[in-house]
Amino acid sequence: MSPRVTLRILGLLLMLFSLTLLPPILISWLFGDGVWEAFAFALAITAATGALLYVPNRRARKELRTRDGFVITVMFWSVLGLFGSLPLMLASDPALSWTDAVFESFSGLTTTGATVITGIDLLPDSIRYYRQQLQWLGGMGIVVLAVAILPTLGIGGMQLYRTEIPGPLKDSKLTPRITETAKALWYIYAALTLACFLAYWAAGMHWFDALGHSFSTVAIGGFSTYDASIGYFDSATIELICVFFMIVSSISFGLHFAVWREKRIRHYLADPEFRFFVGFLLLLSLISIVTLLITQTNDDFTALRHGLFESVSIATTAGFGVADFSTWPGALPFLLFVAAFVGACSGSAGGGIKVVRILLILKQGMREVVRLIHPNAVISIKIGKVRITDNVAQAVWGFFSVYVMLFLLMLIGLLATGLDQVTAWSAVGAALNNLGPGLGDVANDYGDIPALAKWILVAAMVLGRLEIFTVLVLFTPAFWRR
């Protein structure tokens, strides 16, 4: 371990993060909402803390090892989540407690989209903007982490990287150097954000709303500048734009890079994860629309709009809303919520278990069925034309097993705080899958649940966002042995 190097990097990251508080200050001055002082104080505290960590250790330079990478990755999200809560605590409106401010900050940075705030429409404009910016920064951080950083930390090594990024990039990194990879991903992410902003603006959104919603849409976050979310605009055009960019942003950014670099759109169609993901969304949307029509919950056009939007929003773990899906008839709310466990594609800003893992689990299940019929057969698992080794398959099952155990432990923890079963189950699922909205008492917001439940959910957000093992490895004795 290299504590001084770790502190130097964290100090540098904090000083860089403090600069992201300048845009909210500008928004506050522009709209005259009187909250700029809260952001200025937060900037000063964050920058000063970063300097205190960086300056004494500025000459500490040493090649980072795998263990250093794990510590820095977890500390990065934990520290930024805590310091990101400062403006929300210091501002007189919404005047959040420490617990609520930390919950909102972590929800933003992990792109979960769960909120403890009501009356978002009436908040100061700089606060409304800041929430959206948190998600945008978190979304970009997740993409770089998933595609450029985690593979180098030894989490399955390049073998897991090939599992996470199937298709044309399976045999190599996007570019030879991580910095170049991160830069390429930034370009794609920024280009998508700009395109989304212009589309929203052209569809009739005010530039402020278009900017805020482009941030949270491309980040697959779900925060909105209104309590009614995308439903506030009541526009089929805006909803279609949102659906398009939710789907695009839920596809592996590594795949986007390959298509952009080689100018070959067929890379999308050749990717088995992409095909499964699109087929899954189509089937889910069809079930939702047909159910709403059969039960006469909505008229034909509204059923089409709401069924498509909510299916894509929940399945991609974005969590935007145009209707309260928790009140829909039959098993539909449960079906949609379970779809979020599948989640988005690997290497995207979306949450969930990830489509490629679900694909592997399904193929392994089918292999075991065939083995019952042909016990001596040698059956390999393939994703597309790529043979998956047993080590990778076991790693996926290991991830799934730990995921289920953590889910049950946190569910018991939330039940112990006094929440009912539906609320507790959906709250843990929404946090661990970085979805946001749940069922029961957390269908709209998380403001009324106990403080202990909120801290458990903060842990769930971080675990889900960092792929579980990245965090859990720090709690193993073997990690700290020399």
Short mmCIF file of C-alpha atoms in Angstrom, two decimals:
data_model
loop_
_atom_site.label_atom_id
_atom_site.label_comp_id
_atom_site.label_asym_id
_atom_site.label_seq_id
_atom_site.Cartn_x
_atom_site.Cartn_y
_atom_site.Cartn_z
CA MET A 1 0.00 0.00 0.00
CA SER A 2 1.09 3.58 -0.67
CA PRO A 3 -0.86 5.82 1.76
CA ARG A 4 0.87 9.05 0.71
CA VAL A 5 0.27 8.42 -2.97
CA THR A 6 -3.38 7.63 -2.22
CA LEU A 7 -3.75 10.86 -0.23
CA ARG A 8 -2.09 12.86 -3.02
CA ILE A 9 -4.52 11.49 -5.60
CA LEU A 10 -7.55 12.04 -3.35
CA GLY A 11 -6.41 15.61 -2.64
CA LEU A 12 -6.05 16.30 -6.34
CA LEU A 13 -9.49 14.82 -7.04
CA LEU A 14 -11.08 16.96 -4.34
CA MET A 15 -9.51 20.13 -5.72
CA LEU A 16 -10.76 19.23 -9.20
CA PHE A 17 -14.21 18.45 -7.80
CA SER A 18 -14.32 21.85 -6.12
CA LEU A 19 -14.14 23.46 -9.58
CA THR A 20 -17.43 21.78 -10.51
CA LEU A 21 -19.12 24.06 -7.96
CA LEU A 22 -18.40 27.09 -10.14
CA PRO A 23 -21.26 26.43 -12.64
CA PRO A 24 -23.92 26.35 -9.85
CA ILE A 25 -22.52 29.66 -8.54
CA LEU A 26 -22.89 31.11 -12.04
CA ILE A 27 -26.46 29.77 -12.29
CA SER A 28 -27.25 31.29 -8.89
CA TRP A 29 -26.01 34.71 -10.01
CA LEU A 30 -27.79 34.40 -13.36
CA PHE A 31 -31.17 33.59 -11.80
CA GLY A 32 -30.61 35.64 -8.64
CA ASP A 33 -31.74 32.88 -6.29
CA GLY A 34 -29.42 33.98 -3.45
CA VAL A 35 -27.86 30.55 -2.83
CA TRP A 36 -24.41 31.24 -4.32
CA GLU A 37 -22.86 31.64 -0.85
CA ALA A 38 -23.64 28.00 0.03
CA PHE A 39 -21.79 26.84 -3.08
CA ALA A 40 -18.92 29.26 -2.41
CA PHE A 41 -18.49 27.93 1.15
CA ALA A 42 -18.67 24.34 -0.13
CA LEU A 43 -16.08 25.16 -2.79
CA ALA A 44 -13.74 26.68 -0.22
CA ILE A 45 -14.09 23.71 2.19
CA THR A 46 -13.60 21.15 -0.58
CA ALA A 47 -10.62 22.93 -2.15
CA ALA A 48 -8.95 23.52 1.24
CA THR A 49 -9.37 19.87 2.25
CA GLY A 50 -7.97 18.77 -1.07
CA ALA A 51 -5.00 21.09 -0.68
CA LEU A 52 -4.32 19.78 2.85
CA LEU A 53 -4.19 16.25 1.45
CA TYR A 54 -2.26 17.10 -1.69
CA VAL A 55 0.43 19.62 -0.69
CA PRO A 56 2.24 17.53 2.00
CA ASN A 57 2.22 14.53 -0.34
CA ARG A 58 2.76 16.24 -3.69
CA ARG A 59 6.15 14.59 -4.20
CA ALA A 60 4.91 11.13 -3.28
CA ARG A 61 5.13 9.29 -6.57
CA LYS A 62 5.10 5.55 -6.80
CA GLU A 63 3.69 3.06 -9.25
CA LEU A 64 0.24 2.07 -8.02
CA ARG A 65 -0.46 -1.56 -7.34
CA THR A 66 -3.76 -3.38 -7.58
CA ARG A 67 -4.57 -2.83 -3.91
CA ASP A 68 -3.95 0.92 -4.23
CA GLY A 69 -6.40 0.98 -7.13
CA PHE A 70 -9.16 -0.61 -5.07
CA VAL A 71 -8.67 1.82 -2.19
CA ILE A 72 -8.58 4.87 -4.48
CA THR A 73 -11.67 3.75 -6.39
CA VAL A 74 -13.79 3.25 -3.27
CA MET A 75 -12.42 6.37 -1.55
CA PHE A 76 -13.07 8.41 -4.70
CA TRP A 77 -16.80 7.71 -4.65
CA SER A 78 -17.13 7.84 -0.87
CA VAL A 79 -15.26 11.13 -0.42
CA LEU A 80 -16.91 12.88 -3.37
CA GLY A 81 -20.32 11.71 -2.17
CA LEU A 82 -19.70 13.25 1.25
CA PHE A 83 -18.30 16.53 -0.05
CA GLY A 84 -21.00 16.70 -2.71
CA SER A 85 -23.55 16.94 0.10
CA LEU A 86 -22.09 20.23 1.44
CA PRO A 87 -24.09 22.64 -0.79
CA LEU A 88 -27.32 20.78 0.03
CA MET A 89 -26.61 21.12 3.76
CA LEU A 90 -25.39 24.72 3.67
CA ALA A 91 -28.21 26.07 1.47
CA SER A 92 -31.18 27.50 3.38
CA ASP A 93 -33.47 25.87 0.83
CA PRO A 94 -34.02 22.86 0.83
CA ALA A 95 -32.31 22.92 4.29
CA LEU A 96 -31.56 19.20 4.36
CA SER A 97 -30.23 17.34 7.38
CA TRP A 98 -26.82 15.70 7.10
CA THR A 99 -28.39 12.29 6.46
CA ASP A 100 -30.72 13.60 3.77
CA ALA A 101 -27.99 15.67 2.09
CA VAL A 102 -25.61 12.70 1.98
CA PHE A 103 -28.41 10.48 0.63
CA GLU A 104 -29.22 12.98 -2.13
CA SER A 105 -25.56 13.47 -3.02
CA PHE A 106 -24.77 9.76 -3.24
CA SER A 107 -27.99 9.18 -5.16
CA GLY A 108 -26.84 11.76 -7.69
CA LEU A 109 -23.23 10.64 -8.06
CA THR A 110 -24.16 6.96 -8.31
CA THR A 111 -26.86 7.93 -10.87
CA THR A 112 -29.48 6.20 -8.72
CA GLY A 113 -32.04 9.01 -8.88
CA ALA A 114 -33.75 8.33 -5.55
CA THR A 115 -34.64 11.60 -3.83
CA VAL A 116 -35.63 12.76 -0.37
CA ILE A 117 -36.80 16.14 -1.67
CA THR A 118 -40.37 17.18 -2.44
CA GLY A 119 -41.32 20.49 -4.02
CA ILE A 120 -38.42 20.37 -6.49
CA ASP A 121 -40.25 22.87 -8.71
CA LEU A 122 -39.90 25.50 -5.95
CA LEU A 123 -36.22 24.94 -5.15
CA PRO A 124 -33.62 27.61 -6.01
CA ASP A 125 -32.54 27.16 -9.62
CA SER A 126 -28.90 26.61 -8.68
CA ILE A 127 -29.88 23.67 -6.44
CA ARG A 128 -32.06 22.23 -9.18
CA TYR A 129 -29.14 22.51 -11.59
CA TYR A 130 -26.62 21.10 -9.10
CA ARG A 131 -28.59 17.87 -8.64
CA GLN A 132 -28.56 17.30 -12.39
CA GLN A 133 -24.85 18.08 -12.65
CA LEU A 134 -24.05 15.55 -9.92
CA GLN A 135 -25.64 12.83 -12.02
CA TRP A 136 -23.80 13.87 -15.16
CA LEU A 137 -20.43 13.80 -13.41
CA GLY A 138 -21.28 10.47 -11.78
CA GLY A 139 -22.38 8.96 -15.08
CA MET A 140 -19.13 9.88 -16.80
CA GLY A 141 -17.17 8.58 -13.84
CA ILE A 142 -19.00 5.26 -14.05
CA VAL A 143 -18.31 4.87 -17.76
CA VAL A 144 -14.59 5.55 -17.35
CA LEU A 145 -14.49 3.29 -14.28
CA ALA A 146 -16.26 0.41 -16.04
CA VAL A 147 -14.34 0.59 -19.31
CA ALA A 148 -10.92 2.03 -18.46
CA ILE A 149 -10.19 1.54 -14.76
CA LEU A 150 -11.76 -1.64 -13.32
CA PRO A 151 -10.11 -3.98 -15.84
CA THR A 152 -6.68 -2.78 -14.68
CA LEU A 153 -7.46 -3.48 -11.00
CA GLY A 154 -7.32 -7.21 -11.53
CA ILE A 155 -11.04 -7.85 -11.09
CA GLY A 156 -10.79 -10.87 -13.31
CA GLY A 157 -8.10 -9.04 -15.27
CA MET A 158 -8.50 -8.74 -19.01
CA GLN A 159 -10.59 -11.90 -18.87
CA LEU A 160 -13.37 -10.10 -17.03
CA TYR A 161 -12.83 -7.10 -19.28
CA ARG A 162 -13.66 -9.32 -22.25
CA THR A 163 -16.78 -10.49 -20.44
CA GLU A 164 -17.85 -6.95 -19.65
CA ILE A 165 -17.12 -5.58 -23.14
CA PRO A 166 -18.15 -8.24 -25.64
CA GLY A 167 -18.04 -7.73 -29.38
CA PRO A 168 -15.32 -6.08 -31.46
CA LEU A 169 -13.35 -4.88 -28.41
CA LYS A 170 -13.16 -8.16 -26.59
CA ASP A 171 -9.49 -8.80 -27.29
CA SER A 172 -7.97 -5.39 -26.54
CA LYS A 173 -8.42 -2.15 -24.68
CA LEU A 174 -10.05 0.68 -26.58
CA THR A 175 -6.73 2.45 -26.94
CA PRO A 176 -3.28 1.49 -25.65
CA ARG A 177 -3.30 3.96 -22.76
CA ILE A 178 -5.97 4.44 -20.11
CA THR A 179 -5.72 8.22 -20.44
CA GLU A 180 -6.44 7.99 -24.15
CA THR A 181 -9.32 5.62 -23.44
CA ALA A 182 -10.80 8.01 -20.90
CA LYS A 183 -10.43 10.92 -23.31
CA ALA A 184 -12.22 8.99 -26.09
CA LEU A 185 -15.05 8.10 -23.70
CA TRP A 186 -15.36 11.74 -22.62
CA TYR A 187 -15.77 12.81 -26.25
CA ILE A 188 -18.54 10.28 -26.84
CA TYR A 189 -20.27 11.14 -23.55
CA ALA A 190 -20.07 14.89 -24.19
CA ALA A 191 -21.29 14.49 -27.78
CA LEU A 192 -24.30 12.48 -26.63
CA THR A 193 -25.06 15.10 -23.97
CA LEU A 194 -24.89 17.94 -26.48
CA ALA A 195 -27.10 16.07 -28.95
CA CYS A 196 -29.63 15.31 -26.20
CA PHE A 197 -29.63 18.94 -25.04
CA LEU A 198 -30.25 20.27 -28.56
CA ALA A 199 -33.02 17.72 -29.16
CA TYR A 200 -34.81 18.64 -25.90
CA TRP A 201 -34.41 22.35 -26.63
CA ALA A 202 -35.76 21.96 -30.18
CA ALA A 203 -38.72 19.99 -28.78
CA GLY A 204 -39.79 22.95 -26.66
CA MET A 205 -37.93 22.69 -23.36
CA HIS A 206 -36.46 25.85 -21.82
CA TRP A 207 -32.66 25.76 -22.15
CA PHE A 208 -32.31 25.31 -18.39
CA ASP A 209 -34.58 22.25 -18.34
CA ALA A 210 -33.04 20.90 -21.55
CA LEU A 211 -29.55 21.13 -20.05
CA GLY A 212 -30.56 19.55 -16.75
CA HIS A 213 -32.48 16.69 -18.34
CA SER A 214 -29.75 16.02 -20.92
CA PHE A 215 -27.35 15.60 -17.98
CA SER A 216 -29.53 13.05 -16.20
CA THR A 217 -30.72 11.27 -19.37
CA VAL A 218 -27.27 10.50 -20.75
CA ALA A 219 -26.10 9.55 -17.25
CA ILE A 220 -29.11 7.17 -16.88
CA GLY A 221 -29.79 9.02 -13.64
CA GLY A 222 -33.43 10.02 -13.39
CA PHE A 223 -33.21 13.29 -11.47
CA SER A 224 -35.48 15.98 -12.86
CA THR A 225 -35.99 19.70 -12.32
CA TYR A 226 -39.65 18.97 -11.52
CA ASP A 227 -41.52 16.69 -9.13
CA ALA A 228 -43.50 15.29 -12.07
CA SER A 229 -40.28 14.35 -13.90
CA ILE A 230 -40.59 14.09 -17.71
CA GLY A 231 -44.37 13.91 -17.23
CA TYR A 232 -44.31 17.63 -16.40
CA PHE A 233 -43.91 18.49 -20.08
CA ASP A 234 -46.74 16.22 -21.30
CA SER A 235 -45.09 15.96 -24.71
CA ALA A 236 -44.90 12.78 -26.80
CA THR A 237 -41.95 14.26 -28.71
CA ILE A 238 -39.93 14.90 -25.55
CA GLU A 239 -40.77 11.41 -24.28
CA LEU A 240 -39.53 9.82 -27.53
CA ILE A 241 -36.31 11.84 -27.37
CA CYS A 242 -35.82 10.67 -23.79
CA VAL A 243 -36.50 7.03 -24.74
CA PHE A 244 -33.98 7.21 -27.59
CA PHE A 245 -31.17 8.65 -25.48
CA MET A 246 -31.90 6.32 -22.56
CA ILE A 247 -31.44 3.35 -24.88
CA VAL A 248 -28.33 4.79 -26.55
CA SER A 249 -26.73 5.61 -23.19
CA SER A 250 -27.52 2.12 -21.87
CA ILE A 251 -25.41 0.52 -24.60
CA SER A 252 -21.74 -0.17 -23.93
CA PHE A 253 -19.66 2.93 -24.56
CA GLY A 254 -16.94 0.59 -25.72
CA LEU A 255 -19.29 -0.53 -28.49
CA HIS A 256 -20.07 3.11 -29.34
CA PHE A 257 -16.33 3.74 -29.59
CA ALA A 258 -15.82 0.78 -31.94
CA VAL A 259 -18.63 1.96 -34.22
CA TRP A 260 -17.28 5.52 -34.24
CA ARG A 261 -13.67 4.47 -34.83
CA GLU A 262 -14.36 1.97 -37.60
CA LYS A 263 -17.43 3.73 -39.04
CA ARG A 264 -19.29 0.42 -39.10
CA ILE A 265 -22.84 0.47 -37.73
CA ARG A 266 -23.07 -3.31 -38.06
CA HIS A 267 -20.95 -3.69 -34.92
CA TYR A 268 -24.16 -3.02 -33.00
CA LEU A 269 -26.04 -5.83 -34.72
CA ALA A 270 -23.07 -8.19 -34.36
CA ASP A 271 -22.97 -7.70 -30.60
CA PRO A 272 -24.99 -10.38 -28.74
CA GLU A 273 -25.45 -8.23 -25.64
CA PHE A 274 -26.92 -5.40 -27.74
CA ARG A 275 -29.31 -7.77 -29.54
CA PHE A 276 -30.51 -9.33 -26.28
CA PHE A 277 -30.92 -5.89 -24.68
CA VAL A 278 -33.01 -4.44 -27.53
CA GLY A 279 -35.12 -7.60 -27.77
CA PHE A 280 -35.73 -7.52 -24.01
CA LEU A 281 -36.86 -3.87 -24.14
CA LEU A 282 -39.21 -4.57 -27.07
CA LEU A 283 -40.82 -7.54 -25.31
CA LEU A 284 -41.21 -5.66 -22.03
CA SER A 285 -42.72 -2.63 -23.77
CA LEU A 286 -45.15 -4.83 -25.69
CA ILE A 287 -46.32 -6.56 -22.50
CA SER A 288 -46.81 -3.20 -20.76
CA ILE A 289 -48.74 -1.63 -23.64
CA VAL A 290 -51.00 -4.67 -24.13
CA THR A 291 -51.71 -4.89 -20.38
CA LEU A 292 -52.67 -1.21 -20.20
CA LEU A 293 -54.96 -1.62 -23.22
CA ILE A 294 -56.64 -4.84 -22.05
CA THR A 295 -57.30 -3.44 -18.57
CA GLN A 296 -58.44 -0.14 -20.11
CA THR A 297 -56.12 1.74 -17.79
CA ASN A 298 -55.42 4.26 -20.56
CA ASP A 299 -56.73 5.07 -24.00
CA ASP A 300 -54.82 3.67 -26.99
CA PHE A 301 -52.38 6.54 -27.53
CA THR A 302 -51.69 7.10 -23.82
CA ALA A 303 -51.15 3.37 -23.28
CA LEU A 304 -48.61 3.36 -26.11
CA ARG A 305 -46.78 6.42 -24.74
CA HIS A 306 -46.76 5.42 -21.08
CA GLY A 307 -46.14 1.71 -21.67
CA LEU A 308 -43.11 2.36 -23.88
CA PHE A 309 -41.63 5.13 -21.76
CA GLU A 310 -41.97 3.46 -18.36
CA SER A 311 -40.70 0.12 -19.69
CA VAL A 312 -37.53 1.68 -21.12
CA SER A 313 -37.06 4.01 -18.15
CA ILE A 314 -37.30 1.26 -15.52
CA ALA A 315 -35.45 -1.44 -17.49
CA THR A 316 -32.49 0.86 -18.23
CA THR A 317 -32.49 1.93 -14.53
CA ALA A 318 -32.96 5.58 -15.50
CA GLY A 319 -36.06 5.99 -13.34
CA PHE A 320 -37.75 8.91 -15.13
CA GLY A 321 -41.53 8.95 -14.93
CA VAL A 322 -44.52 10.03 -16.98
CA ALA A 323 -46.98 7.98 -14.89
CA ASP A 324 -47.06 6.28 -11.50
CA PHE A 325 -46.31 2.74 -12.65
CA SER A 326 -46.69 1.43 -9.08
CA THR A 327 -50.48 1.86 -9.42
CA TRP A 328 -50.73 -0.06 -12.71
CA PRO A 329 -52.89 -3.20 -12.71
CA GLY A 330 -51.94 -6.79 -11.97
CA ALA A 331 -48.35 -7.93 -11.88
CA LEU A 332 -47.14 -5.15 -14.20
CA PRO A 333 -45.46 -2.99 -11.49
CA PHE A 334 -43.63 -6.05 -10.17
CA LEU A 335 -42.61 -7.14 -13.69
CA LEU A 336 -41.21 -3.71 -14.54
CA PHE A 337 -39.33 -3.51 -11.26
CA VAL A 338 -37.79 -6.96 -11.76
CA ALA A 339 -36.65 -5.83 -15.24
CA ALA A 340 -34.38 -3.31 -13.51
CA PHE A 341 -32.43 -6.24 -12.02
CA VAL A 342 -31.33 -7.10 -15.57
CA GLY A 343 -30.32 -3.48 -16.09
CA ALA A 344 -28.30 -1.94 -18.88
CA CYS A 345 -25.36 -3.21 -20.91
CA SER A 346 -21.92 -3.52 -19.36
CA GLY A 347 -19.65 -0.54 -19.88
CA SER A 348 -22.57 1.90 -19.82
CA ALA A 349 -23.80 4.40 -17.23
CA GLY A 350 -26.79 2.15 -16.40
CA GLY A 351 -27.14 -0.03 -13.32
CA GLY A 352 -28.47 -3.51 -12.59
CA ILE A 353 -26.73 -6.87 -12.77
CA LYS A 354 -25.89 -6.11 -16.44
CA VAL A 355 -27.22 -7.80 -19.56
CA VAL A 356 -24.07 -9.80 -20.36
CA ARG A 357 -24.13 -11.45 -16.92
CA ILE A 358 -27.81 -12.38 -17.35
CA LEU A 359 -26.95 -13.83 -20.76
CA LEU A 360 -24.20 -15.97 -19.24
CA ILE A 361 -26.42 -17.15 -16.40
CA LEU A 362 -29.16 -18.16 -18.86
CA LYS A 363 -26.68 -20.01 -21.08
CA GLN A 364 -25.20 -21.80 -18.07
CA GLY A 365 -28.67 -22.84 -16.97
CA MET A 366 -29.43 -24.26 -20.39
CA ARG A 367 -26.11 -26.11 -20.39
CA GLU A 368 -26.98 -27.82 -17.11
CA VAL A 369 -30.35 -28.91 -18.53
CA VAL A 370 -28.62 -30.45 -21.56
CA ARG A 371 -26.11 -32.17 -19.26
CA LEU A 372 -28.97 -33.93 -17.48
CA ILE A 373 -29.86 -35.50 -20.81
CA HIS A 374 -26.25 -36.07 -21.98
CA PRO A 375 -24.12 -36.42 -18.81
CA ASN A 376 -20.87 -37.07 -20.68
CA ALA A 377 -21.24 -34.28 -23.23
CA VAL A 378 -18.66 -31.49 -23.34
CA ILE A 379 -20.68 -28.31 -23.83
CA SER A 380 -19.04 -24.90 -24.06
CA ILE A 381 -20.73 -21.58 -23.36
CA LYS A 382 -20.47 -18.98 -26.07
CA ILE A 383 -21.39 -15.31 -26.27
CA GLY A 384 -21.74 -14.80 -29.98
CA LYS A 385 -18.73 -16.61 -31.44
CA VAL A 386 -16.59 -16.22 -28.33
CA ARG A 387 -16.13 -19.19 -26.02
CA ILE A 388 -16.44 -18.26 -22.35
CA THR A 389 -13.96 -20.00 -20.05
CA ASP A 390 -15.08 -21.71 -16.86
CA ASN A 391 -13.19 -19.12 -14.78
CA VAL A 392 -15.27 -16.31 -16.22
CA ALA A 393 -18.48 -18.29 -15.83
CA GLN A 394 -17.64 -19.00 -12.19
CA ALA A 395 -16.87 -15.31 -11.61
CA VAL A 396 -20.33 -14.39 -12.92
CA TRP A 397 -22.00 -16.93 -10.63
CA GLY A 398 -19.89 -15.65 -7.75
CA PHE A 399 -21.06 -12.11 -8.45
CA PHE A 400 -24.68 -13.22 -8.63
CA SER A 401 -24.42 -15.20 -5.38
CA VAL A 402 -22.89 -12.31 -3.44
CA TYR A 403 -25.44 -9.94 -5.00
CA VAL A 404 -28.34 -12.08 -3.70
CA MET A 405 -26.81 -12.43 -0.23
CA LEU A 406 -26.21 -8.68 0.10
CA PHE A 407 -29.73 -8.00 -1.14
CA LEU A 408 -31.19 -10.26 1.56
CA LEU A 409 -29.00 -8.79 4.32
CA MET A 410 -29.96 -5.21 3.46
CA LEU A 411 -33.61 -6.22 3.08
CA ILE A 412 -33.56 -7.62 6.62
CA GLY A 413 -31.88 -4.40 7.78
CA LEU A 414 -34.63 -2.24 6.27
CA LEU A 415 -37.37 -4.47 7.69
CA ALA A 416 -35.74 -4.02 11.10
CA THR A 417 -36.19 -0.24 10.79
CA GLY A 418 -39.96 -0.73 10.61
CA LEU A 419 -40.61 -0.55 6.87
CA ASP A 420 -43.20 -2.86 5.34
CA GLN A 421 -42.11 -5.71 3.07
CA VAL A 422 -43.02 -4.12 -0.27
CA THR A 423 -41.32 -0.83 0.61
CA ALA A 424 -38.20 -2.51 2.01
CA TRP A 425 -37.84 -4.98 -0.88
CA SER A 426 -38.27 -2.36 -3.57
CA ALA A 427 -36.08 0.23 -1.80
CA VAL A 428 -33.13 -2.19 -1.62
CA GLY A 429 -33.68 -3.25 -5.24
CA ALA A 430 -33.93 0.36 -6.42
CA ALA A 431 -30.73 1.34 -4.58
CA LEU A 432 -28.65 -1.73 -5.43
CA ASN A 433 -29.67 -1.52 -9.10
CA ASN A 434 -29.27 2.29 -9.13
CA LEU A 435 -32.86 2.64 -10.31
CA GLY A 436 -34.37 5.29 -8.02
CA PRO A 437 -38.15 4.96 -7.73
CA GLY A 438 -39.50 1.98 -5.82
CA LEU A 439 -42.87 0.66 -4.73
CA GLY A 440 -44.93 1.23 -1.61
CA ASP A 441 -43.83 4.17 0.53
CA VAL A 442 -40.84 4.94 -1.74
CA ALA A 443 -42.77 5.13 -5.00
CA ASN A 444 -42.42 8.93 -5.06
CA ASP A 445 -39.63 9.85 -2.63
CA TYR A 446 -37.55 8.53 0.25
CA GLY A 447 -38.01 11.47 2.59
CA ASP A 448 -40.20 9.74 5.18
CA ILE A 449 -38.24 6.55 5.77
CA PRO A 450 -36.04 6.25 8.92
CA ALA A 451 -32.52 7.69 8.93
CA LEU A 452 -30.92 4.26 9.46
CA ALA A 453 -32.75 2.95 6.39
CA LYS A 454 -31.32 5.83 4.34
CA TRP A 455 -27.74 4.97 5.40
CA ILE A 456 -28.29 1.33 4.48
CA LEU A 457 -29.54 2.46 1.08
CA VAL A 458 -26.51 4.75 0.61
CA ALA A 459 -24.31 1.68 1.13
CA ALA A 460 -26.47 -0.24 -1.36
CA MET A 461 -26.06 2.52 -3.97
CA VAL A 462 -22.26 2.46 -3.68
CA LEU A 463 -22.12 -1.35 -3.71
CA GLY A 464 -24.31 -1.54 -6.79
CA ARG A 465 -22.45 1.23 -8.57
CA LEU A 466 -18.98 -0.20 -7.94
CA GLU A 467 -19.91 -3.76 -8.93
CA ILE A 468 -19.93 -5.05 -5.30
CA PHE A 469 -16.54 -6.82 -5.26
CA THR A 470 -14.65 -3.53 -5.61
CA VAL A 471 -16.00 -2.54 -2.18
CA LEU A 472 -16.15 -5.94 -0.46
CA VAL A 473 -12.50 -6.73 -1.20
CA LEU A 474 -11.51 -3.94 1.23
CA PHE A 475 -13.19 -5.84 4.08
CA THR A 476 -11.21 -9.04 3.62
CA PRO A 477 -8.20 -9.66 5.93
CA ALA A 478 -6.15 -10.96 2.98
CA PHE A 479 -6.36 -7.56 1.31
CA TRP A 480 -4.49 -5.84 4.17
CA ARG A 481 -1.81 -8.49 4.68
CA ARG A 482 1.65 -7.59 3.43
#
